[in-house]
JSON list of C-alpha atoms in Angstrom, two decimals:
[
{"chain": "A", "resi": 91, "resn": "MET", "atom": "CA", "xyz": [-23.73, -9.55, 7.49]},
{"chain": "A", "resi": 92, "resn": "TYR", "atom": "CA", "xyz": [-21.10, -9.74, 10.33]},
{"chain": "A", "resi": 93, "resn": "SER", "atom": "CA", "xyz": [-21.35, -10.41, 13.95]},
{"chain": "A", "resi": 94, "resn": "ILE", "atom": "CA", "xyz": [-18.74, -10.43, 16.75]},
{"chain": "A", "resi": 95, "resn": "ASN", "atom": "CA", "xyz": [-18.33, -13.32, 19.11]},
{"chain": "A", "resi": 96, "resn": "ASP", "atom": "CA", "xyz": [-16.53, -14.06, 22.32]},
{"chain": "A", "resi": 97, "resn": "ALA", "atom": "CA", "xyz": [-13.67, -16.62, 21.12]},
{"chain": "A", "resi": 98, "resn": "THR", "atom": "CA", "xyz": [-10.66, -18.56, 22.66]},
{"chain": "A", "resi": 99, "resn": "ALA", "atom": "CA", "xyz": [-6.93, -18.64, 21.83]},
{"chain": "A", "resi": 100, "resn": "ALA", "atom": "CA", "xyz": [-7.54, -22.52, 21.01]},
{"chain": "A", "resi": 101, "resn": "GLN", "atom": "CA", "xyz": [-10.34, -22.51, 18.49]},
{"chain": "A", "resi": 102, "resn": "PRO", "atom": "CA", "xyz": [-9.00, -23.42, 14.92]},
{"chain": "A", "resi": 103, "resn": "ASP", "atom": "CA", "xyz": [-10.41, -20.55, 13.20]},
{"chain": "A", "resi": 104, "resn": "VAL", "atom": "CA", "xyz": [-8.80, -18.19, 15.60]},
{"chain": "A", "resi": 105, "resn": "ILE", "atom": "CA", "xyz": [-5.40, -20.07, 15.43]},
{"chain": "A", "resi": 106, "resn": "ALA", "atom": "CA", "xyz": [-5.44, -20.04, 11.58]},
{"chain": "A", "resi": 107, "resn": "LEU", "atom": "CA", "xyz": [-5.91, -16.14, 11.46]},
{"chain": "A", "resi": 108, "resn": "ILE", "atom": "CA", "xyz": [-3.27, -15.54, 14.08]},
{"chain": "A", "resi": 109, "resn": "ASP", "atom": "CA", "xyz": [-0.86, -17.99, 11.95]},
{"chain": "A", "resi": 110, "resn": "GLU", "atom": "CA", "xyz": [-1.60, -15.55, 9.18]},
{"chain": "A", "resi": 111, "resn": "LEU", "atom": "CA", "xyz": [-0.88, -12.69, 11.09]},
{"chain": "A", "resi": 112, "resn": "ASP", "atom": "CA", "xyz": [2.29, -14.09, 12.35]},
{"chain": "A", "resi": 113, "resn": "ARG", "atom": "CA", "xyz": [3.47, -15.09, 8.77]},
{"chain": "A", "resi": 114, "resn": "TYR", "atom": "CA", "xyz": [2.59, -11.39, 7.63]},
{"chain": "A", "resi": 115, "resn": "GLN", "atom": "CA", "xyz": [4.48, -10.15, 10.66]},
{"chain": "A", "resi": 116, "resn": "ARG", "atom": "CA", "xyz": [7.52, -12.41, 10.05]},
{"chain": "A", "resi": 117, "resn": "ALA", "atom": "CA", "xyz": [7.74, -10.92, 6.53]},
{"chain": "A", "resi": 118, "resn": "LEU", "atom": "CA", "xyz": [8.02, -7.49, 7.40]},
{"chain": "A", "resi": 119, "resn": "TYR", "atom": "CA", "xyz": [10.18, -7.53, 10.87]},
{"chain": "A", "resi": 120, "resn": "PRO", "atom": "CA", "xyz": [13.33, -8.84, 12.08]},
{"chain": "A", "resi": 121, "resn": "ALA", "atom": "CA", "xyz": [12.65, -11.64, 15.00]},
{"chain": "A", "resi": 122, "resn": "GLU", "atom": "CA", "xyz": [13.87, -8.99, 17.60]},
{"chain": "A", "resi": 123, "resn": "SER", "atom": "CA", "xyz": [11.21, -6.73, 16.23]},
{"chain": "A", "resi": 124, "resn": "ASN", "atom": "CA", "xyz": [8.54, -9.11, 16.36]},
{"chain": "A", "resi": 125, "resn": "HIS", "atom": "CA", "xyz": [6.43, -9.32, 19.74]},
{"chain": "A", "resi": 126, "resn": "LEU", "atom": "CA", "xyz": [4.34, -12.36, 18.99]},
{"chain": "A", "resi": 127, "resn": "LEU", "atom": "CA", "xyz": [2.52, -13.04, 22.07]},
{"chain": "A", "resi": 128, "resn": "ASP", "atom": "CA", "xyz": [1.01, -16.81, 22.53]},
{"chain": "A", "resi": 129, "resn": "LEU", "atom": "CA", "xyz": [-2.67, -15.89, 23.60]},
{"chain": "A", "resi": 130, "resn": "ALA", "atom": "CA", "xyz": [-3.50, -19.48, 24.55]},
{"chain": "A", "resi": 131, "resn": "ALA", "atom": "CA", "xyz": [-0.37, -19.44, 27.30]},
{"chain": "A", "resi": 132, "resn": "LEU", "atom": "CA", "xyz": [-2.56, -16.73, 29.36]},
{"chain": "A", "resi": 133, "resn": "PRO", "atom": "CA", "xyz": [-4.79, -17.41, 32.26]},
{"chain": "A", "resi": 134, "resn": "ALA", "atom": "CA", "xyz": [-8.17, -16.96, 30.83]},
{"chain": "A", "resi": 135, "resn": "GLN", "atom": "CA", "xyz": [-9.19, -14.10, 33.51]},
{"chain": "A", "resi": 136, "resn": "LYS", "atom": "CA", "xyz": [-6.69, -12.17, 31.60]},
{"chain": "A", "resi": 137, "resn": "LEU", "atom": "CA", "xyz": [-7.72, -12.46, 28.13]},
{"chain": "A", "resi": 138, "resn": "ILE", "atom": "CA", "xyz": [-10.43, -10.62, 26.26]},
{"chain": "A", "resi": 139, "resn": "LEU", "atom": "CA", "xyz": [-10.48, -12.29, 22.81]},
{"chain": "A", "resi": 140, "resn": "ARG", "atom": "CA", "xyz": [-13.17, -11.55, 20.07]},
{"chain": "A", "resi": 141, "resn": "LYS", "atom": "CA", "xyz": [-13.40, -12.54, 16.68]},
{"chain": "A", "resi": 142, "resn": "ILE", "atom": "CA", "xyz": [-15.74, -11.47, 13.69]},
{"chain": "A", "resi": 143, "resn": "ARG", "atom": "CA", "xyz": [-17.47, -13.96, 11.94]},
{"chain": "A", "resi": 144, "resn": "HIS", "atom": "CA", "xyz": [-19.26, -13.34, 8.44]},
{"chain": "A", "resi": 145, "resn": "THR", "atom": "CA", "xyz": [-23.12, -14.64, 8.31]},
{"chain": "A", "resi": 146, "resn": "GLU", "atom": "CA", "xyz": [-21.92, -17.28, 5.94]},
{"chain": "A", "resi": 147, "resn": "GLY", "atom": "CA", "xyz": [-19.64, -18.82, 8.78]},
{"chain": "A", "resi": 148, "resn": "ALA", "atom": "CA", "xyz": [-16.26, -17.83, 8.11]},
{"chain": "A", "resi": 149, "resn": "THR", "atom": "CA", "xyz": [-14.30, -16.03, 11.02]},
{"chain": "A", "resi": 150, "resn": "VAL", "atom": "CA", "xyz": [-12.61, -12.71, 9.01]},
{"chain": "A", "resi": 151, "resn": "GLY", "atom": "CA", "xyz": [-10.79, -11.26, 12.17]},
{"chain": "A", "resi": 152, "resn": "CYS", "atom": "CA", "xyz": [-9.90, -11.36, 15.65]},
{"chain": "A", "resi": 153, "resn": "GLY", "atom": "CA", "xyz": [-8.30, -9.51, 18.25]},
{"chain": "A", "resi": 154, "resn": "ALA", "atom": "CA", "xyz": [-7.56, -9.39, 21.82]},
{"chain": "A", "resi": 155, "resn": "VAL", "atom": "CA", "xyz": [-6.98, -7.32, 25.20]},
{"chain": "A", "resi": 156, "resn": "VAL", "atom": "CA", "xyz": [-4.43, -8.90, 27.41]},
{"chain": "A", "resi": 157, "resn": "LEU", "atom": "CA", "xyz": [-5.32, -7.44, 31.22]},
{"chain": "A", "resi": 158, "resn": "ASN", "atom": "CA", "xyz": [-2.40, -6.37, 33.16]},
{"chain": "A", "resi": 159, "resn": "GLY", "atom": "CA", "xyz": [-4.31, -6.29, 36.61]},
{"chain": "A", "resi": 160, "resn": "ASP", "atom": "CA", "xyz": [-3.39, -2.55, 37.32]},
{"chain": "A", "resi": 161, "resn": "GLY", "atom": "CA", "xyz": [-6.17, -1.21, 35.46]},
{"chain": "A", "resi": 162, "resn": "SER", "atom": "CA", "xyz": [-4.37, -1.01, 32.13]},
{"chain": "A", "resi": 163, "resn": "GLY", "atom": "CA", "xyz": [-4.25, -3.67, 29.14]},
{"chain": "A", "resi": 164, "resn": "GLU", "atom": "CA", "xyz": [-2.70, -4.03, 26.12]},
{"chain": "A", "resi": 165, "resn": "MET", "atom": "CA", "xyz": [-4.46, -4.59, 22.79]},
{"chain": "A", "resi": 166, "resn": "LYS", "atom": "CA", "xyz": [-2.88, -7.54, 20.68]},
{"chain": "A", "resi": 167, "resn": "ARG", "atom": "CA", "xyz": [-3.19, -9.41, 17.78]},
{"chain": "A", "resi": 168, "resn": "VAL", "atom": "CA", "xyz": [-5.73, -7.29, 16.12]},
{"chain": "A", "resi": 169, "resn": "PHE", "atom": "CA", "xyz": [-6.13, -8.70, 12.32]},
{"chain": "A", "resi": 170, "resn": "ILE", "atom": "CA", "xyz": [-8.93, -8.27, 9.81]},
{"chain": "A", "resi": 171, "resn": "ALA", "atom": "CA", "xyz": [-8.19, -10.97, 6.47]},
{"chain": "A", "resi": 172, "resn": "PRO", "atom": "CA", "xyz": [-7.41, -8.95, 3.58]},
{"chain": "A", "resi": 173, "resn": "ARG", "atom": "CA", "xyz": [-10.22, -9.67, 1.35]},
{"chain": "A", "resi": 174, "resn": "HIS", "atom": "CA", "xyz": [-12.59, -8.18, 4.13]},
{"chain": "A", "resi": 175, "resn": "ARG", "atom": "CA", "xyz": [-10.83, -4.89, 4.68]},
{"chain": "A", "resi": 176, "resn": "GLY", "atom": "CA", "xyz": [-12.35, -1.39, 3.97]},
{"chain": "A", "resi": 177, "resn": "GLN", "atom": "CA", "xyz": [-15.56, -2.23, 5.73]},
{"chain": "A", "resi": 178, "resn": "ARG", "atom": "CA", "xyz": [-14.73, -0.73, 9.14]},
{"chain": "A", "resi": 179, "resn": "LEU", "atom": "CA", "xyz": [-14.86, -4.30, 10.58]},
{"chain": "A", "resi": 180, "resn": "GLY", "atom": "CA", "xyz": [-11.52, -3.18, 12.58]},
{"chain": "A", "resi": 181, "resn": "GLU", "atom": "CA", "xyz": [-13.23, -0.22, 14.09]},
{"chain": "A", "resi": 182, "resn": "ILE", "atom": "CA", "xyz": [-15.89, -2.61, 15.05]},
{"chain": "A", "resi": 183, "resn": "LEU", "atom": "CA", "xyz": [-13.67, -5.16, 16.64]},
{"chain": "A", "resi": 184, "resn": "ILE", "atom": "CA", "xyz": [-11.60, -2.53, 18.47]},
{"chain": "A", "resi": 185, "resn": "ALA", "atom": "CA", "xyz": [-14.64, -1.12, 20.07]},
{"chain": "A", "resi": 186, "resn": "ALA", "atom": "CA", "xyz": [-16.06, -4.56, 21.05]},
{"chain": "A", "resi": 187, "resn": "LEU", "atom": "CA", "xyz": [-12.69, -4.89, 22.87]},
{"chain": "A", "resi": 188, "resn": "GLU", "atom": "CA", "xyz": [-12.50, -1.87, 24.25]},
{"chain": "A", "resi": 189, "resn": "GLN", "atom": "CA", "xyz": [-16.05, -2.10, 25.88]},
{"chain": "A", "resi": 190, "resn": "GLU", "atom": "CA", "xyz": [-15.34, -5.39, 27.70]},
{"chain": "A", "resi": 191, "resn": "ALA", "atom": "CA", "xyz": [-11.99, -3.79, 28.66]},
{"chain": "A", "resi": 192, "resn": "ALA", "atom": "CA", "xyz": [-14.00, -0.84, 30.33]},
{"chain": "A", "resi": 193, "resn": "ALA", "atom": "CA", "xyz": [-16.39, -3.25, 31.79]},
{"chain": "A", "resi": 194, "resn": "ARG", "atom": "CA", "xyz": [-13.64, -5.07, 33.60]},
{"chain": "A", "resi": 195, "resn": "PHE", "atom": "CA", "xyz": [-12.37, -1.92, 34.89]},
{"chain": "A", "resi": 196, "resn": "CYS", "atom": "CA", "xyz": [-9.38, -1.36, 32.58]},
{"chain": "A", "resi": 197, "resn": "HIS", "atom": "CA", "xyz": [-8.93, 2.43, 32.35]},
{"chain": "A", "resi": 198, "resn": "THR", "atom": "CA", "xyz": [-6.21, 2.41, 29.69]},
{"chain": "A", "resi": 199, "resn": "LEU", "atom": "CA", "xyz": [-5.14, 0.34, 26.61]},
{"chain": "A", "resi": 200, "resn": "ARG", "atom": "CA", "xyz": [-1.79, 0.38, 25.14]},
{"chain": "A", "resi": 201, "resn": "LEU", "atom": "CA", "xyz": [-0.53, -1.48, 21.91]},
{"chain": "A", "resi": 202, "resn": "GLU", "atom": "CA", "xyz": [2.82, -1.70, 20.16]},
{"chain": "A", "resi": 203, "resn": "THR", "atom": "CA", "xyz": [2.58, -1.80, 16.13]},
{"chain": "A", "resi": 204, "resn": "GLY", "atom": "CA", "xyz": [5.18, -1.79, 13.35]},
{"chain": "A", "resi": 205, "resn": "ILE", "atom": "CA", "xyz": [6.17, 1.01, 11.36]},
{"chain": "A", "resi": 206, "resn": "ARG", "atom": "CA", "xyz": [5.33, -0.77, 8.29]},
{"chain": "A", "resi": 207, "resn": "GLN", "atom": "CA", "xyz": [1.85, -1.33, 9.13]},
{"chain": "A", "resi": 208, "resn": "LEU", "atom": "CA", "xyz": [0.44, 1.98, 8.13]},
{"chain": "A", "resi": 209, "resn": "ALA", "atom": "CA", "xyz": [-3.11, 0.93, 7.73]},
{"chain": "A", "resi": 210, "resn": "ALA", "atom": "CA", "xyz": [-2.90, -0.15, 11.08]},
{"chain": "A", "resi": 211, "resn": "VAL", "atom": "CA", "xyz": [-1.54, 3.06, 12.65]},
{"chain": "A", "resi": 212, "resn": "LYS", "atom": "CA", "xyz": [-4.22, 4.48, 10.77]},
{"chain": "A", "resi": 213, "resn": "LEU", "atom": "CA", "xyz": [-6.93, 2.45, 12.17]},
{"chain": "A", "resi": 214, "resn": "TYR", "atom": "CA", "xyz": [-5.72, 3.11, 15.79]},
{"chain": "A", "resi": 215, "resn": "GLU", "atom": "CA", "xyz": [-5.51, 6.94, 15.21]},
{"chain": "A", "resi": 216, "resn": "ARG", "atom": "CA", "xyz": [-9.20, 6.74, 13.75]},
{"chain": "A", "resi": 217, "resn": "CYS", "atom": "CA", "xyz": [-10.40, 4.76, 17.28]},
{"chain": "A", "resi": 218, "resn": "GLY", "atom": "CA", "xyz": [-8.53, 7.50, 19.15]},
{"chain": "A", "resi": 219, "resn": "TYR", "atom": "CA", "xyz": [-5.08, 5.94, 20.20]},
{"chain": "A", "resi": 220, "resn": "GLN", "atom": "CA", "xyz": [-2.27, 8.35, 20.38]},
{"chain": "A", "resi": 221, "resn": "THR", "atom": "CA", "xyz": [1.31, 7.67, 20.10]},
{"chain": "A", "resi": 222, "resn": "CYS", "atom": "CA", "xyz": [3.36, 7.37, 23.58]},
{"chain": "A", "resi": 223, "resn": "ARG", "atom": "CA", "xyz": [6.66, 6.07, 24.73]},
{"chain": "A", "resi": 224, "resn": "ALA", "atom": "CA", "xyz": [7.51, 2.35, 24.78]},
{"chain": "A", "resi": 225, "resn": "PHE", "atom": "CA", "xyz": [5.72, 0.38, 27.74]},
{"chain": "A", "resi": 226, "resn": "ALA", "atom": "CA", "xyz": [6.88, -2.32, 29.63]},
{"chain": "A", "resi": 227, "resn": "PRO", "atom": "CA", "xyz": [7.82, -5.09, 28.84]},
{"chain": "A", "resi": 228, "resn": "TYR", "atom": "CA", "xyz": [8.97, -3.27, 25.38]},
{"chain": "A", "resi": 229, "resn": "VAL", "atom": "CA", "xyz": [12.05, -1.06, 24.93]},
{"chain": "A", "resi": 230, "resn": "ASP", "atom": "CA", "xyz": [12.56, 1.32, 22.35]},
{"chain": "A", "resi": 231, "resn": "ASP", "atom": "CA", "xyz": [12.70, 0.15, 18.88]},
{"chain": "A", "resi": 232, "resn": "PRO", "atom": "CA", "xyz": [12.91, 2.17, 15.79]},
{"chain": "A", "resi": 233, "resn": "LEU", "atom": "CA", "xyz": [10.63, -0.52, 13.94]},
{"chain": "A", "resi": 234, "resn": "SER", "atom": "CA", "xyz": [7.95, -0.25, 16.59]},
{"chain": "A", "resi": 235, "resn": "ILE", "atom": "CA", "xyz": [5.22, 2.74, 16.99]},
{"chain": "A", "resi": 236, "resn": "PHE", "atom": "CA", "xyz": [3.64, 2.52, 20.73]},
{"chain": "A", "resi": 237, "resn": "MET", "atom": "CA", "xyz": [0.27, 3.89, 21.05]},
{"chain": "A", "resi": 238, "resn": "GLU", "atom": "CA", "xyz": [-2.09, 4.43, 24.04]},
{"chain": "A", "resi": 239, "resn": "LYS", "atom": "CA", "xyz": [-5.89, 5.30, 24.77]},
{"chain": "A", "resi": 240, "resn": "THR", "atom": "CA", "xyz": [-7.86, 6.29, 28.27]},
{"chain": "A", "resi": 241, "resn": "LEU", "atom": "CA", "xyz": [-10.77, 4.37, 28.25]},
{"chain": "A", "resi": 242, "resn": "ILE", "atom": "CA", "xyz": [-12.37, 5.28, 31.71]},
{"chain": "A", "resi": 243, "resn": "ALA", "atom": "CA", "xyz": [-11.15, 8.66, 32.88]},
{"chain": "A", "resi": 244, "resn": "ASP", "atom": "CA", "xyz": [-12.39, 8.15, 36.10]},
{"chain": "A", "resi": 245, "resn": "LEU", "atom": "CA", "xyz": [-13.22, 4.85, 37.67]},
{"chain": "A", "resi": 246, "resn": "ARG", "atom": "CA", "xyz": [-15.24, 6.30, 40.47]},
{"chain": "A", "resi": 247, "resn": "PHE", "atom": "CA", "xyz": [-17.58, 8.14, 38.20]},
{"chain": "A", "resi": 248, "resn": "ALA", "atom": "CA", "xyz": [-17.88, 4.67, 35.79]},
{"chain": "A", "resi": 249, "resn": "MET", "atom": "CA", "xyz": [-18.91, 2.76, 38.71]},
{"chain": "A", "resi": 250, "resn": "GLN", "atom": "CA", "xyz": [-22.01, 5.28, 39.99]}
]
């Protein structure tokens, strides 16, 4: 019923979902607590972007990982259209992003989400993310929750 596909930040369906996410987050948080990254401004080799498509053709979700070049990455722009939630699509999307990140030798993924996005926090917890301290470029913010997950405990083992 759904498929995970590679995507680019310039695709109209991805742009529409990210615009919907931005409107949602702007309604929840003040500008200084909104960390809205323009994925199209990133070099392609630093970006993993996936979208979820319904078999009828509509794109219903998207998410990205920004690779930092030091073996870590940041989960960004994870969003499932409201009418498609409750089907574990978030877990499927995150697993696909993690799999590609690990294939690119990313050992740790981090993320920032907001305290008012309880469903997102629960999603990340179900996927194995644990709270952590603020990480660069962020600073402590009472409206933010920072989380991380180790993907590959030992890169030497993963490469065998």
